[in-house]
Coordinates of C-alpha atoms and ligand atoms in Angstrom, one line a residue:
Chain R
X752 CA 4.4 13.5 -18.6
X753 CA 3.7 13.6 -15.1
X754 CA 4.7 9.9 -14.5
X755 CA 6.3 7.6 -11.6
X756 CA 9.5 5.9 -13.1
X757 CA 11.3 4.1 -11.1
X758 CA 14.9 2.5 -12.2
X759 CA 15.8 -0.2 -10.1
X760 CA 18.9 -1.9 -9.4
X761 CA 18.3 -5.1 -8.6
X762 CA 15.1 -7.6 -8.4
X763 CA 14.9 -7.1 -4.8
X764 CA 14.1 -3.7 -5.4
X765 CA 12.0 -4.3 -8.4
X766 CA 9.5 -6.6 -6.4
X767 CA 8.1 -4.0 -4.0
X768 CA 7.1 -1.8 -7.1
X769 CA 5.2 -4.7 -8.6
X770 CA 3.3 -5.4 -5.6
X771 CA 2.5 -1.4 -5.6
X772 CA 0.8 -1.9 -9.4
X773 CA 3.9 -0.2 -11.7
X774 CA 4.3 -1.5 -14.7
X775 CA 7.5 -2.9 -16.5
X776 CA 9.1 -1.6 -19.1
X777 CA 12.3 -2.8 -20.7
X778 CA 13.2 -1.0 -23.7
X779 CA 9.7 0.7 -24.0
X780 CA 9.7 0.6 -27.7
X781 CA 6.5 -1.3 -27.6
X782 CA 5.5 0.6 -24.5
X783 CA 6.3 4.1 -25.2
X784 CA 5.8 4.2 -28.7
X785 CA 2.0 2.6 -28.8
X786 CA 0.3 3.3 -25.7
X787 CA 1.5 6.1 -23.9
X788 CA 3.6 5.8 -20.7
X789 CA 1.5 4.1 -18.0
X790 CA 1.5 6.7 -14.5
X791 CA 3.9 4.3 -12.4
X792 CA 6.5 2.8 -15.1
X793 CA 9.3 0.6 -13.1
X794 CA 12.2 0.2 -15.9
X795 CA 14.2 -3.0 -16.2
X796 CA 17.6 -1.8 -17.9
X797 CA 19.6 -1.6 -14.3
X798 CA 19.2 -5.2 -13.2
X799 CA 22.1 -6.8 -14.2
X800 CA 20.4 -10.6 -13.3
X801 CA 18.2 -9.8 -16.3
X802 CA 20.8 -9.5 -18.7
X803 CA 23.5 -11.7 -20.1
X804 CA 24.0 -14.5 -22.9
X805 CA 25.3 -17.9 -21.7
X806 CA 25.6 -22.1 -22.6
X807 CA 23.7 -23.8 -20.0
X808 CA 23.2 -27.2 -20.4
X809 CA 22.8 -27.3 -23.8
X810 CA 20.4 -24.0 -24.1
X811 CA 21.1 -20.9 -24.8
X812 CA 19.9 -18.6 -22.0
X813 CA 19.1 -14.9 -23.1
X814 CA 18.4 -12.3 -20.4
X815 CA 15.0 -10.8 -21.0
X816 CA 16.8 -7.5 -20.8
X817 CA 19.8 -7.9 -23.3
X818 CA 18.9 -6.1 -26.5
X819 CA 18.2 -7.4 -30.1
X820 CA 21.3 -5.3 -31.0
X821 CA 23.6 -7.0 -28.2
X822 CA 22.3 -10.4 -29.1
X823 CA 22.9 -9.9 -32.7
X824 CA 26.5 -9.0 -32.1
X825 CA 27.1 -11.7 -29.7
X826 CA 28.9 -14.9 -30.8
X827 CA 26.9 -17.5 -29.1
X828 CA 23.9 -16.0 -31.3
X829 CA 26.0 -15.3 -34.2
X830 CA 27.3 -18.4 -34.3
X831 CA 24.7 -21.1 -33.1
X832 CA 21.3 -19.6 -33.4
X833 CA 21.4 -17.7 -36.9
X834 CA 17.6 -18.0 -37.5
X835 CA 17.6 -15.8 -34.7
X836 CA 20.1 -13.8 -35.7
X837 CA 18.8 -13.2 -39.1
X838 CA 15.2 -12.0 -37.5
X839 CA 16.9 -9.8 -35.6
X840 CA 18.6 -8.3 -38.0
X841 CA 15.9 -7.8 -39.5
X842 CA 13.6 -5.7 -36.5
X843 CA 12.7 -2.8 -36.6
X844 CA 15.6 -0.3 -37.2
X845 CA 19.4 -0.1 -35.9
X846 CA 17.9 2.6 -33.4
X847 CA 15.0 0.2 -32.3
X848 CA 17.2 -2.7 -32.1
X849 CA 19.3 -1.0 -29.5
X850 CA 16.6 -0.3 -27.3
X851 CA 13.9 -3.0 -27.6
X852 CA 14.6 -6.2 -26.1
X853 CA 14.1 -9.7 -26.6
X854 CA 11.9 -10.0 -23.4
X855 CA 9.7 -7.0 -24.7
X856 CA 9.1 -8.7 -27.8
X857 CA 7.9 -11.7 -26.4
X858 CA 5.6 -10.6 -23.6
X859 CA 4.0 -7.5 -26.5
X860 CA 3.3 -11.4 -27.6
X861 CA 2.3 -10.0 -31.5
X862 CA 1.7 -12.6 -34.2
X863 CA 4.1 -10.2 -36.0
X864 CA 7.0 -9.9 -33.5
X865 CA 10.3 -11.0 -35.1
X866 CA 12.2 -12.9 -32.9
X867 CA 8.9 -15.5 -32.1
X868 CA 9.1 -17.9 -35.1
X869 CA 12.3 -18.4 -34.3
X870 CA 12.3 -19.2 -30.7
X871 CA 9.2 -21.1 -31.5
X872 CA 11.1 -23.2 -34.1
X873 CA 14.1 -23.6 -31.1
X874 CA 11.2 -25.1 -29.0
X875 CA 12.0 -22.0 -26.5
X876 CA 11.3 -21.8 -22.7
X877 CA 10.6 -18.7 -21.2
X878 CA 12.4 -18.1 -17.7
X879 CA 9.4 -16.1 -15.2
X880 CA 10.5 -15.1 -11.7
X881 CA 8.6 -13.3 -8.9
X882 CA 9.2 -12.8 -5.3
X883 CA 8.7 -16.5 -5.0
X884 CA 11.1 -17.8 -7.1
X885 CA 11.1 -18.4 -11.3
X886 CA 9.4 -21.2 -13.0
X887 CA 10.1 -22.2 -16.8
X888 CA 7.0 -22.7 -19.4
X889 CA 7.4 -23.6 -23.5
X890 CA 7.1 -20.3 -24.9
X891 CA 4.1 -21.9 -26.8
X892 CA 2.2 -22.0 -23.5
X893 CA 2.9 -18.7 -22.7
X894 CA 2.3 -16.9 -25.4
X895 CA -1.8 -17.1 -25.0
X896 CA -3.2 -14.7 -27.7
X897 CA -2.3 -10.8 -29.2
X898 CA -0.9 -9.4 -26.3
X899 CA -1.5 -11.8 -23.9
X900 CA 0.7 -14.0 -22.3
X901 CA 0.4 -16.6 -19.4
X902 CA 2.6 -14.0 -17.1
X903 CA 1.1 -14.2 -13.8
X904 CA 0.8 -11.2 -10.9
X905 CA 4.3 -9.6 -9.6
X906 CA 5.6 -11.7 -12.4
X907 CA 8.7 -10.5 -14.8
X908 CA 10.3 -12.6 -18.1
X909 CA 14.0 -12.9 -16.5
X910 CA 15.2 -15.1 -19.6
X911 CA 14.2 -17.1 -22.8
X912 CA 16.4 -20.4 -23.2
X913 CA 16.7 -22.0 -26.6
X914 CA 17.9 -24.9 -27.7
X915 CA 21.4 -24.8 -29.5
X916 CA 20.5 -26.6 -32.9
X917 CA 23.8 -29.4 -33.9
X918 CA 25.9 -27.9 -36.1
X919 CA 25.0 -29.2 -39.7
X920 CA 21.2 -28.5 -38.7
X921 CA 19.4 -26.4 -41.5
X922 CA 18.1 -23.0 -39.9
X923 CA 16.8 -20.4 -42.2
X924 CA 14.3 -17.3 -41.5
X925 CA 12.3 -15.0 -44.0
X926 CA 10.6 -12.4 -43.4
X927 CA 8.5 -10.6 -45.9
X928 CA 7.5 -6.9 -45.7
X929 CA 6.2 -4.0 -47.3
X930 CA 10.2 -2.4 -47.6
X931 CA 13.0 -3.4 -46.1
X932 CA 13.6 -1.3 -42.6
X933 CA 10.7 -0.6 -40.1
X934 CA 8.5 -2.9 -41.6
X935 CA 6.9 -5.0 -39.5
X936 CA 6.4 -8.5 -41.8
X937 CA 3.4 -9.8 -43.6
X938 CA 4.4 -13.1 -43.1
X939 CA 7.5 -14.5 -42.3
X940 CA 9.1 -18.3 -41.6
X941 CA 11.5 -20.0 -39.4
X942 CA 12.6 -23.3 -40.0
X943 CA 15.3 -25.7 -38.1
X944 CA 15.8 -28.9 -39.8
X945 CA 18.1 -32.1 -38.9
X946 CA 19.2 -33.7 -41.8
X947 CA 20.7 -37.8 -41.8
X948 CA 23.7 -38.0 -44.4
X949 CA 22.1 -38.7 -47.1
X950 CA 20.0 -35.2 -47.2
X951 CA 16.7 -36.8 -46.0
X952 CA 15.0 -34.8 -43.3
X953 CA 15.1 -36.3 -39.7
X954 CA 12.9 -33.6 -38.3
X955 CA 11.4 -30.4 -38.8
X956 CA 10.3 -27.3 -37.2
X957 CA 8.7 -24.6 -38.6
X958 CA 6.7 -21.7 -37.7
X959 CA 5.2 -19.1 -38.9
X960 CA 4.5 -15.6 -38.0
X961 CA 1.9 -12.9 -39.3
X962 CA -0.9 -15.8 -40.1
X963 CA -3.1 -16.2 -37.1
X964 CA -3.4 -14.5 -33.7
X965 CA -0.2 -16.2 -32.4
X966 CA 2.9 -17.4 -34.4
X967 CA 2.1 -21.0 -35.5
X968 CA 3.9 -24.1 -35.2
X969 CA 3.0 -26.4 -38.3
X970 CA 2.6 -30.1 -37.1
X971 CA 1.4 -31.1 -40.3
X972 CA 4.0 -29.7 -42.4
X973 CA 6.3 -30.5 -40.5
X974 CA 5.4 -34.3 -40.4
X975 CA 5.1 -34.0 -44.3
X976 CA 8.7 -33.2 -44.4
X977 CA 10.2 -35.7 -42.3
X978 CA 11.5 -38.4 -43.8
X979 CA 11.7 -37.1 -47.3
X980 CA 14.4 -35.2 -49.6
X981 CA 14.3 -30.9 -50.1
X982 CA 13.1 -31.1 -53.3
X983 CA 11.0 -28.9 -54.9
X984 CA 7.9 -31.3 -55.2
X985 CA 8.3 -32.0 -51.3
X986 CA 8.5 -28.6 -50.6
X987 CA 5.4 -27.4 -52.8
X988 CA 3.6 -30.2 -50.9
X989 CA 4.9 -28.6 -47.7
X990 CA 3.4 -25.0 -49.0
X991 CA 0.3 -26.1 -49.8
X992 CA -0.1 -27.8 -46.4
X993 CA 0.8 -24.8 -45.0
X994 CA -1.5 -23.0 -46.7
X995 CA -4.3 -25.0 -45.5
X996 CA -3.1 -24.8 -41.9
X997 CA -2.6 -21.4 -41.2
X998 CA -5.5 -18.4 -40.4
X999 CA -4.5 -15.1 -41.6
X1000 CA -6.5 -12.5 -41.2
X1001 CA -6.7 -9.5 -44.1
X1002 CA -5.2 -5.9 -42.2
X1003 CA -3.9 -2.8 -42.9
X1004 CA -0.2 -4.5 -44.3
X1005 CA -1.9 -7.5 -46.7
X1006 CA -5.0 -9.3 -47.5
X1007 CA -5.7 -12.5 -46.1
X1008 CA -5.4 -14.5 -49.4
X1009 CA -2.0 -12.5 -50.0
X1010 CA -0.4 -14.1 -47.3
X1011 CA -1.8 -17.7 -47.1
X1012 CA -0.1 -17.7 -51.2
X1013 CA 2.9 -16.0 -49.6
X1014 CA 3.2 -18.5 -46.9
X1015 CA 3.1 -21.2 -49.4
X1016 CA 6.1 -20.2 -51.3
X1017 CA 8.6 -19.6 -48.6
X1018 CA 9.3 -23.0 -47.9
X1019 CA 10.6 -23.5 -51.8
X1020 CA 13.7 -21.4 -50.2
X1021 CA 14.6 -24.6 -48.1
X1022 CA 15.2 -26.0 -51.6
X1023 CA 19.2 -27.6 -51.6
Chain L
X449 CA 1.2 12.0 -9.0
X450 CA 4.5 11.7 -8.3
X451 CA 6.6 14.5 -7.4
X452 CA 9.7 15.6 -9.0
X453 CA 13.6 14.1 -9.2
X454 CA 17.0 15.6 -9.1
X455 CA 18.5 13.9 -12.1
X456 CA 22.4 14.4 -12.7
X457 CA 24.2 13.1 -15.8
X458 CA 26.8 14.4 -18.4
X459 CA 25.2 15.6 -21.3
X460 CA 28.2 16.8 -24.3
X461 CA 30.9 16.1 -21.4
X462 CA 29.3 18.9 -18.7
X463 CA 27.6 17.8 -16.1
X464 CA 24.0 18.4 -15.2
X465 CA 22.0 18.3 -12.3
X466 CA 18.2 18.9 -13.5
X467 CA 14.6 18.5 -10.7
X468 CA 12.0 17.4 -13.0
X469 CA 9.9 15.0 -13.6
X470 CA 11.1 11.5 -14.1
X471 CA 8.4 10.7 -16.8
X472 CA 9.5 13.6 -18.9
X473 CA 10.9 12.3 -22.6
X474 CA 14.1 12.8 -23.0
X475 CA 14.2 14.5 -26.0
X476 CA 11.4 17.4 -24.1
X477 CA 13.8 17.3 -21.3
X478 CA 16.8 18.3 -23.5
X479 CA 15.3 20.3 -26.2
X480 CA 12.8 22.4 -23.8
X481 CA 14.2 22.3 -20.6
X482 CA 18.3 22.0 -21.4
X483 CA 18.4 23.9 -24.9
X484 CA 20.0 21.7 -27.2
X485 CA 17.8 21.8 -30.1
X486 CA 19.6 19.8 -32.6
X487 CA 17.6 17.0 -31.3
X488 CA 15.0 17.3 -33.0
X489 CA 11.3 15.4 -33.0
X490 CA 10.3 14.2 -36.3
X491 CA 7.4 11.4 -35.3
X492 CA 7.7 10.8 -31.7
X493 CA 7.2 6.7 -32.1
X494 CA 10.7 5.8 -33.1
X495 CA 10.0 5.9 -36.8
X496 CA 12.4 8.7 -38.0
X497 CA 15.3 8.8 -35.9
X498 CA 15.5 12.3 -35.5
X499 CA 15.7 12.6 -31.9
X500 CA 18.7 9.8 -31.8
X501 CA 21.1 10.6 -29.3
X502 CA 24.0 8.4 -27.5
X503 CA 23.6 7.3 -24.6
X504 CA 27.0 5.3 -23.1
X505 CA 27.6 5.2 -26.2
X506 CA 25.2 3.7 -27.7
X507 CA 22.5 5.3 -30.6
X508 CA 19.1 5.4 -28.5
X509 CA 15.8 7.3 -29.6
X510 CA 15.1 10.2 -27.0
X511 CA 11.6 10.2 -27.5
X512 CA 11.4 6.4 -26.5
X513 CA 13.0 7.0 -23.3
X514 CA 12.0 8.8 -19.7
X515 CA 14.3 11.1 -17.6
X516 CA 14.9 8.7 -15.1
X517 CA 16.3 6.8 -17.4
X518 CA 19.0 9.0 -17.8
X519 CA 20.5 9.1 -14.0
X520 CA 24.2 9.0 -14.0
X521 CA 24.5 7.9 -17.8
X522 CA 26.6 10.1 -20.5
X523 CA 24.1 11.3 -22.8
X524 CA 26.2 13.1 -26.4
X525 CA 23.9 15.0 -28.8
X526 CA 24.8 16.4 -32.1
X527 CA 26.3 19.3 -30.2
X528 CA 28.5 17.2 -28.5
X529 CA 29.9 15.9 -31.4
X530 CA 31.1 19.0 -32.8
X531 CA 30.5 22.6 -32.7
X532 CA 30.2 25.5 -35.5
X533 CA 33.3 26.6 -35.4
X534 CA 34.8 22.6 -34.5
X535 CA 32.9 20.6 -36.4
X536 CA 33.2 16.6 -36.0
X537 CA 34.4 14.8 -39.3
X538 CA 30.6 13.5 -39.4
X539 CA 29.4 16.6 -40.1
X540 CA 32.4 18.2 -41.4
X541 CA 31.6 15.8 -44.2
X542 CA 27.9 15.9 -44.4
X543 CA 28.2 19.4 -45.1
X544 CA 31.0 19.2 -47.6
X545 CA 29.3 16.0 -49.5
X546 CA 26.0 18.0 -49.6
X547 CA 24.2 15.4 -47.5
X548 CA 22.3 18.0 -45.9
X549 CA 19.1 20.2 -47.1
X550 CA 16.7 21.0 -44.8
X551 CA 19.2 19.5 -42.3
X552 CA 16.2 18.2 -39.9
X553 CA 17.4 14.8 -40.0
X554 CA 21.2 15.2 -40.0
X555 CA 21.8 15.5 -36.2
X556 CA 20.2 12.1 -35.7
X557 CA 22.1 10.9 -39.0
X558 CA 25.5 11.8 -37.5
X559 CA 24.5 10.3 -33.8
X560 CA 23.7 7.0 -35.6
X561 CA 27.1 7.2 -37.5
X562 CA 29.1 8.5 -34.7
X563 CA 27.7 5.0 -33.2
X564 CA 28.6 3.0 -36.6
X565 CA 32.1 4.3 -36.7
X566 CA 33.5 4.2 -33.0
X567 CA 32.3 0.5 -33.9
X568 CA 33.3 -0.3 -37.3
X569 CA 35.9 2.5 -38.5
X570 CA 35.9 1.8 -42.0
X571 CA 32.3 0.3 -42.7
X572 CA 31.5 -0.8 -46.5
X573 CA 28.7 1.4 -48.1
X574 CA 26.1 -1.1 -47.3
X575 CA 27.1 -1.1 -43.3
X576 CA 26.8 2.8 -43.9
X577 CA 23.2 2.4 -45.4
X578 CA 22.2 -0.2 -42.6
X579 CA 23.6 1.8 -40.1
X580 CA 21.2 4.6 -41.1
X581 CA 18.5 2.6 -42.4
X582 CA 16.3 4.2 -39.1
X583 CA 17.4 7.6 -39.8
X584 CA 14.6 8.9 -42.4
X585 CA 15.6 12.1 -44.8
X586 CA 12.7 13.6 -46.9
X587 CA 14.9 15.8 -48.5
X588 CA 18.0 14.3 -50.2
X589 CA 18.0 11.1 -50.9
X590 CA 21.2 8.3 -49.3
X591 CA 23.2 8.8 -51.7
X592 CA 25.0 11.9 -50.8
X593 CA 24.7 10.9 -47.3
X594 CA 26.5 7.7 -47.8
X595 CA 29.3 9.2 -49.5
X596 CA 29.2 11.4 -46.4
X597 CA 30.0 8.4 -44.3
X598 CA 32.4 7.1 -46.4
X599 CA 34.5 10.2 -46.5
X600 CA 34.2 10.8 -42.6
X601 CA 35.4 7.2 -42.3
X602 CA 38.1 8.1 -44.1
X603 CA 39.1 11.5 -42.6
X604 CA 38.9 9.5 -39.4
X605 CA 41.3 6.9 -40.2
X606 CA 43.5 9.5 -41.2
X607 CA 42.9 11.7 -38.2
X608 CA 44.3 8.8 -35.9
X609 CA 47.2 7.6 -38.1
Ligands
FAD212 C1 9.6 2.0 -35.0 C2 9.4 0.7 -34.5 C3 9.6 -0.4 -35.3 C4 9.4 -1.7 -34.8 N1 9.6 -2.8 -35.6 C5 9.5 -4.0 -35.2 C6 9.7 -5.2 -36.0 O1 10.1 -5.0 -37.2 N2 9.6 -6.4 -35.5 C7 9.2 -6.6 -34.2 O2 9.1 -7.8 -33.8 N3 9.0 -5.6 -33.4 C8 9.1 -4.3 -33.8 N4 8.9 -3.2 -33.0 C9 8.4 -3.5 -31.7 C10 9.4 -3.5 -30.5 O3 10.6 -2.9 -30.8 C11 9.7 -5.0 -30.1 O4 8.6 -5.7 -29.8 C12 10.7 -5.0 -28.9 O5 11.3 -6.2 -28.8 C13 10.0 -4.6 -27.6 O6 10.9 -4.7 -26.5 P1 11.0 -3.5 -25.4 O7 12.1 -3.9 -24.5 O8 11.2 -2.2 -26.1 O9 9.6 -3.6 -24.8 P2 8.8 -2.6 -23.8 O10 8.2 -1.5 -24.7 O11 9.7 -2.1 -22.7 O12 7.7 -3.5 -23.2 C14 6.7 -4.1 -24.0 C15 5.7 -4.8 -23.2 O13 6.4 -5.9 -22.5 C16 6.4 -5.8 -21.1 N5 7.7 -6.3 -20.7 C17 8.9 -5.9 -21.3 N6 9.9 -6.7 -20.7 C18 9.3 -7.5 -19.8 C19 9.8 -8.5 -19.0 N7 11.1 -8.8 -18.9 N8 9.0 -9.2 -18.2 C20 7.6 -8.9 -18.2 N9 7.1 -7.9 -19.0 C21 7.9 -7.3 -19.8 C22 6.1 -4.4 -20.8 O14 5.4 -4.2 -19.6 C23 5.2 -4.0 -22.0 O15 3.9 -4.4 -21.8 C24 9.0 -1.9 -33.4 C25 8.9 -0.8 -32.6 C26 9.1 0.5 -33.1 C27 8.9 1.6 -32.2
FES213 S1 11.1 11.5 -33.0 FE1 12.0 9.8 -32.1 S2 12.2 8.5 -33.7 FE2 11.0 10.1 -34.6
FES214 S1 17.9 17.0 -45.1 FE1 15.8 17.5 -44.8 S2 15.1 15.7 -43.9 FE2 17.1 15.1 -44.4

């Protein structure tokens, strides 16, 4: 391939490649494997601003550029985020893990992409810096529609912050696929839950993936469970609503009605 | 386009210095352009694992990634591992396990283990299966492959006793 790649070391050098119309590419699982190398590729991996996992007040701030396998392996992850930890353990392969990275899979912006229910059940911010400066924006907001995001000209993703649930918080994340490596899921569920002493649910987040042209938070659902027990009737209750609010769309992986049933069931696994 | 690069690297420990073009793949660069055709491309869209090769170490798909990607890394294909006549314990114990028919897959196997064991040196059987769960073989089946693992873990552990 007859390309222009370009490997710079810092985000000073990255701008004036922008500005010249090369395009980014992190891991380039999503990049190289669906669409062909663009002509003028600029490649993220050197800039060492764009990686690293850290507290910051409170959030957890992920460089776009650290990898789903670093992140996996890395305590603060491991430790206070496992419904992200579990979707990434769950991406793609071992091989795909150590290459793709979390900032790829949120600006390739699929309904499908792993690590999104998740961050959107951690009411994640996504980091953007240009020349100018960054700004911060809900993930929600920036995610806009399949592959399309609210990232703006000689704009980058330098990190996604999430909030560090308090310990005792319920997190759990599901993904259902056609087999269990490589598959991208059919539906899948994130859920972060607070919990007051005696089991009743303070709050509730959920979202889920794979059911409509972005990953969905569930507002209704989510109300539903506040305030009540994880029982089973709550929690079919939950499903049903579910059901009713999501989209899906019938594709190649599942039919339409196959996942709004599918959907429905996965909150029973919040059962205690 | 662009014009061509003068890439240097290590690739099996020697060094290289390579003009081409930095939006060749990596695994045309090595196979076509270097030689070193145990690196094999099965799918070219990071499906089969085939073309897996370390890079610093770490497992990476060499069809996924560009030449210029490779500037000043240390890049370890099957070959590097072991040779003929020196084989690794990896493939010292794919071949005595039987973990190998057509043998398409196994270089990429071994890379991905090579990467599982500097890591975990004595992984549990299902480590060994995740650890190659991105590494498809139409011929043999895990099993024998597995055990593979297992053993070379072990032959390992012994080695540095
Ligand atoms: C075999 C295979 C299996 C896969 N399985 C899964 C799966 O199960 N689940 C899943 O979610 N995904 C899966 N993927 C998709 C992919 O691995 C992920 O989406 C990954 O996180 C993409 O990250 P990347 O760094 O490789 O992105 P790249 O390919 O480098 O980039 C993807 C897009 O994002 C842009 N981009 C990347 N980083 C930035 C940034 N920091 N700022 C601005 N733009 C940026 C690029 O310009 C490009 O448009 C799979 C891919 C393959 C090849
Ligand atoms: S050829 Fe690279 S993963 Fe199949
Ligand atoms: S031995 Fe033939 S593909 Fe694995």
């Amino acid at each position: 391939m007859n390309a222009d790649v370009r490997c710079p070391g810092s985000l000073a050098e990255l701008w004036p490649l922008l500005e010249d119309g090369f395009a980014v590419m992190a891991g380039g699982t999503d990049l190289l494997a669906r669409r062909g190398a663009p002509g003028r590729v600029a490649c993220l991996e050197r800039i060492a601003g764009l990686q690293g996992i850290r507290e910051e007040e409170g959030l957890l701030r992920m460089g776009a550029c650290e990898t789903h396998s670093r992140l996996l392996r890395h305590p603060l992850t491991a430790s206070g985020l496992p419904v992200l930890a579990r979707a990434l353990s769950v991406l793609g392969s071992p091989l795909v893990r150590n290459m793709g990275t979390i900032g790829g899979n949120i600006v390739t912006a699929s309904p499908a992409g792993d690590t999104l229910p998740p961050l959107y059940a951690l009411d994640a911010v996504v980091e953007l810096a240009s020349r100018q400066g960054t700004r911060r924006v809900p993930l929600d907001g920036f995610i806009l529609g399949p592959g399309r995001t609210a990232l703006g000209e000689g704009e980058i993703v330098s990190a996604v912050l999430a909030r560090i649930p308090a310990a005792g918080e319920v997190q759990h994340f599901e993904k259902v696929g056609r087999r269990k490596a490589l598959a991208i899921s059919v539906v899948s569920l994130a859920a972060v839950l607070r919990l007051d002493g005696s089991g009743t649910v303070a709050s509730a987040r959920l979202a889920l993936g794979s059911v409509g042209p972005t990953v969905l938070r569930c507002p209704r659902a989510e109300a539903m469970l506040t305030g009540r027990r994880l029982d089973r009737e709550t929690l079919l209750a939950v499903g049903e609503t579910l059901r009713e609010e999501i989209s899906p769309i019938d594709d190649l992986r599942a039919t339409a009605a196959y996942r709004r049933t599918v959907a429905g069931n996965l909150p029973l696994r919040l059962a205690v | 386009m662009s014009g061509m690069v003068t890439l240097t690297f290590t690739l099996n420990g020697a060094p290289v210095r390579i003009e081409t073009s930095p939006g060749r793949r990596v695994v045309d660069l090595i196979r076509e352009d270097l030689g070193l055709t145990a690196v094999k491309e099965g799918c070219g869209s990071g499906e089969c694992g085939a073309c897996a090769v370390l890079v610093d170490g770490v497992a990476r798909l060499s069809c996924l990634m560009l030449a210029a990607q490779l500037e000043g890394r240390e890049v370890v294909t099957a070959e590097g591992l072991g040779t003929i006549d020196d084989p690794h314990p990896i493939q010292a114990a794919f071949a005595a396990a039987g973990a190998v028919q057509c043998g398409y897959c196994t270089p990429g196997m071994t890379v991905a283990v090579a990467e599982l064991l500097a890591r975990n040196p004595s992984p549990q059987r299902h480590e060994a299966r995740e650890a190659i769960s991105g590494n498809l073989c139409r011929c043999t089946g895990y099993v024998k492959i597995v055990d593979a693992v297992m053993d070379a873990a072990q032959a390992m552990g012994k080695e540095t006793k």
